[in-house]
DNA sequence: AAGTAAACCAACCGCTCAATC
DNA sequence: CGATTGAGCGGTTGGTTTACT
């Protein structure tokens, strides 16, 4: 049995994506929404396999993606989630809405693994219990402890329950639903948030810690934004199904900021709520867990500033992230499970950052299970 | 300045799973 | 009920950039 690879066709292009390809893909998705990837190459004329299109979209082109500059807070969440979930990057990414699984995976492999290895080497012989916090560098190098396995199982149960809830369309009123956010909403009311202008917000090269890749297109989203702007202004003929959305696209580019406000009043109201809840809960969690946070900082000696990133974040960044959150939420239902709806992020973060409370893990599991049970 | 190693990350590959035929 | 298909996930690779000698 086994499925033949989708990319072994002759004539399928590989390697880095060009701006033109991105434009084609983005405009197609703007028009039709993400999904049905099989039809994307044929409908767009892209010489890419469907897999490659999906990957390009989810890992790079999708709005609301934050790139580079992992904050200490994010680092800690990744470390703890990795300890809990193992290398299940998609699950981990679901708790970091602005990060892709690929990004988190890369960051883990290139930064955190080494960092933890170093720290572990420093603490070696003193604090072996930290193995379960990912200090082994690779949680799969050693047999999973019983407790860890159980937690993993519990998480699986929770996720299964959540999936079932979604399948049964049992919605919470204050949570954006993967089922209530219709495609119509995406393509009409929410479409402005999908605007390519997001590149300028979400991928700010000036804030990047790594200024390289300047000549590499794939790493410079600003190029896409510029290209798309020009493209939309000049309305070139691209091998995409051209409709009157071209004009819409151009309008969207020029009125991006206004449209964000529009979203607050239109279909984006739900997404706005989520955007707020995501950012505020994060900050709330920070204040609620300052002690644990500090303990964590002191334990790991991360080169973090005294204040958390969420506090040091400028107003502009907050706004930008908020806008990004909105856009992110609009597509989240198609790309990621929305676990925040089941376990409040603040609670999760509290648990994640609370190293000093040994029962915190069980508490969260119990609560999450209760939440899941409450939905039935 | 040139060569080399290390770091980084986008993209690919192969697998699994669920839905459909 | 088995085969096929589409989609998603995690591991890995390869190209590019940066740091070091």
XYZ file of N, CA and C in Angstrom, chain A residues 72-87 89 92 95-96 108 112 116 130 132-135 139 148 151 155 292-293 295-297 299-300 302 348-357 360-361:
156
model
N 11.468 35.701 25.696
C 11.750 34.790 26.802
C 10.494 34.030 27.195
N 9.413 34.768 27.155
C 8.140 34.161 27.515
C 7.800 33.008 26.582
N 8.011 33.260 25.297
C 7.754 32.206 24.309
C 8.711 31.040 24.503
N 9.953 31.392 24.782
C 10.943 30.341 25.018
C 10.494 29.418 26.140
N 10.066 30.049 27.216
C 9.671 29.252 28.380
C 8.479 28.369 28.046
N 7.556 28.949 27.323
C 6.389 28.148 26.952
C 6.787 26.969 26.082
N 7.679 27.236 25.160
C 8.121 26.151 24.271
C 8.823 25.068 25.074
N 9.673 25.492 25.975
C 10.430 24.520 26.775
C 9.483 23.643 27.587
N 8.538 24.290 28.220
C 7.618 23.516 29.048
C 6.684 22.646 28.205
N 6.214 23.222 27.135
C 5.322 22.441 26.282
C 6.059 21.269 25.655
N 7.324 21.500 25.317
C 8.096 20.408 24.738
C 8.294 19.309 25.766
N 8.503 19.725 27.001
C 8.668 18.722 28.054
C 7.386 17.931 28.249
N 6.289 18.634 28.097
C 5.003 17.968 28.302
C 4.578 17.152 27.093
N 4.688 17.753 25.929
C 4.121 17.136 24.731
C 5.154 16.391 23.886
N 6.418 16.602 24.197
C 7.432 16.032 23.335
C 7.548 16.847 22.054
N 8.051 16.220 21.025
C 8.276 16.945 19.774
C 7.011 17.045 18.921
N 5.206 19.400 17.507
C 5.351 20.835 17.257
C 4.044 21.493 16.909
N 2.321 22.140 20.123
C 2.992 23.246 20.817
C 2.641 24.566 20.142
N -0.432 26.591 21.005
C -0.423 27.454 22.179
C 0.317 28.758 21.925
N 0.956 28.831 20.800
C 1.650 30.063 20.401
C 1.087 30.475 19.051
N 13.678 25.395 18.335
C 14.054 24.382 19.333
C 15.374 23.710 18.954
N 17.124 26.379 21.491
C 16.735 25.918 22.825
C 17.433 24.631 23.222
N 19.542 24.559 26.512
C 19.195 23.664 27.606
C 20.310 22.662 27.883
N 15.226 17.863 36.610
C 14.888 18.723 35.487
C 14.914 18.000 34.157
N 12.851 16.074 33.091
C 11.513 16.070 32.506
C 11.139 17.427 31.958
N 11.936 18.431 32.191
C 11.661 19.736 31.634
C 12.383 19.937 30.315
N 12.848 18.857 29.742
C 13.470 18.959 28.448
C 14.978 19.144 28.542
N 15.508 18.997 29.727
C 16.930 19.224 29.878
C 17.767 18.163 29.211
N 13.892 14.728 24.314
C 13.066 13.929 25.207
C 12.941 12.499 24.739
N 5.331 11.512 32.802
C 5.295 12.246 31.545
C 4.384 11.556 30.537
N 0.862 12.269 31.454
C 0.450 13.626 31.094
C 0.195 13.712 29.602
N -3.220 14.719 27.815
C -3.313 15.761 26.804
C -3.988 15.232 25.554
N 6.664 32.959 39.850
C 7.126 31.738 39.180
C 8.054 32.088 38.044
N 7.723 33.175 37.358
C 8.529 33.627 36.245
C 9.947 33.928 36.705
N 11.376 32.888 39.365
C 12.033 31.656 39.796
C 12.599 30.931 38.604
N 11.795 30.937 37.562
C 12.230 30.267 36.335
C 13.448 30.965 35.763
N 13.376 32.269 35.721
C 14.495 33.035 35.192
C 15.762 32.758 35.975
N 16.431 30.290 37.749
C 16.855 28.896 37.614
C 17.617 28.688 36.335
N 17.100 29.229 35.276
C 17.704 28.966 33.970
C 18.700 30.033 33.547
N 18.359 32.712 31.971
C 18.227 33.227 30.622
C 18.663 34.679 30.612
N -3.127 28.337 31.428
C -2.081 27.491 30.862
C -0.716 28.077 31.145
N -0.606 29.369 30.906
C 0.681 30.007 31.122
C 1.080 29.933 32.586
N 0.100 30.117 33.437
C 0.387 30.039 34.865
C 0.965 28.665 35.192
N 0.300 27.704 34.630
C 0.754 26.342 34.873
C 2.135 26.109 34.287
N 2.283 26.620 33.052
C 3.553 26.399 32.372
C 4.705 27.028 33.123
N 4.451 28.203 33.661
C 5.532 28.948 34.266
C 5.694 28.644 35.744
N 4.770 27.873 36.264
C 4.799 27.628 37.691
C 5.615 26.391 38.009
N 6.905 26.562 38.013
C 7.784 25.445 38.331
C 7.737 25.087 39.805
N 7.321 26.060 40.598
C 7.402 25.858 42.028
C 6.252 25.034 42.553
N 5.246 24.836 41.753
C 4.086 24.080 42.199
C 4.066 22.715 41.554
N 0.840 21.534 39.940
C 0.215 22.372 38.928
C -0.137 21.591 37.679
N 0.704 20.654 37.306
C 0.455 19.873 36.101
C -0.858 19.116 36.231
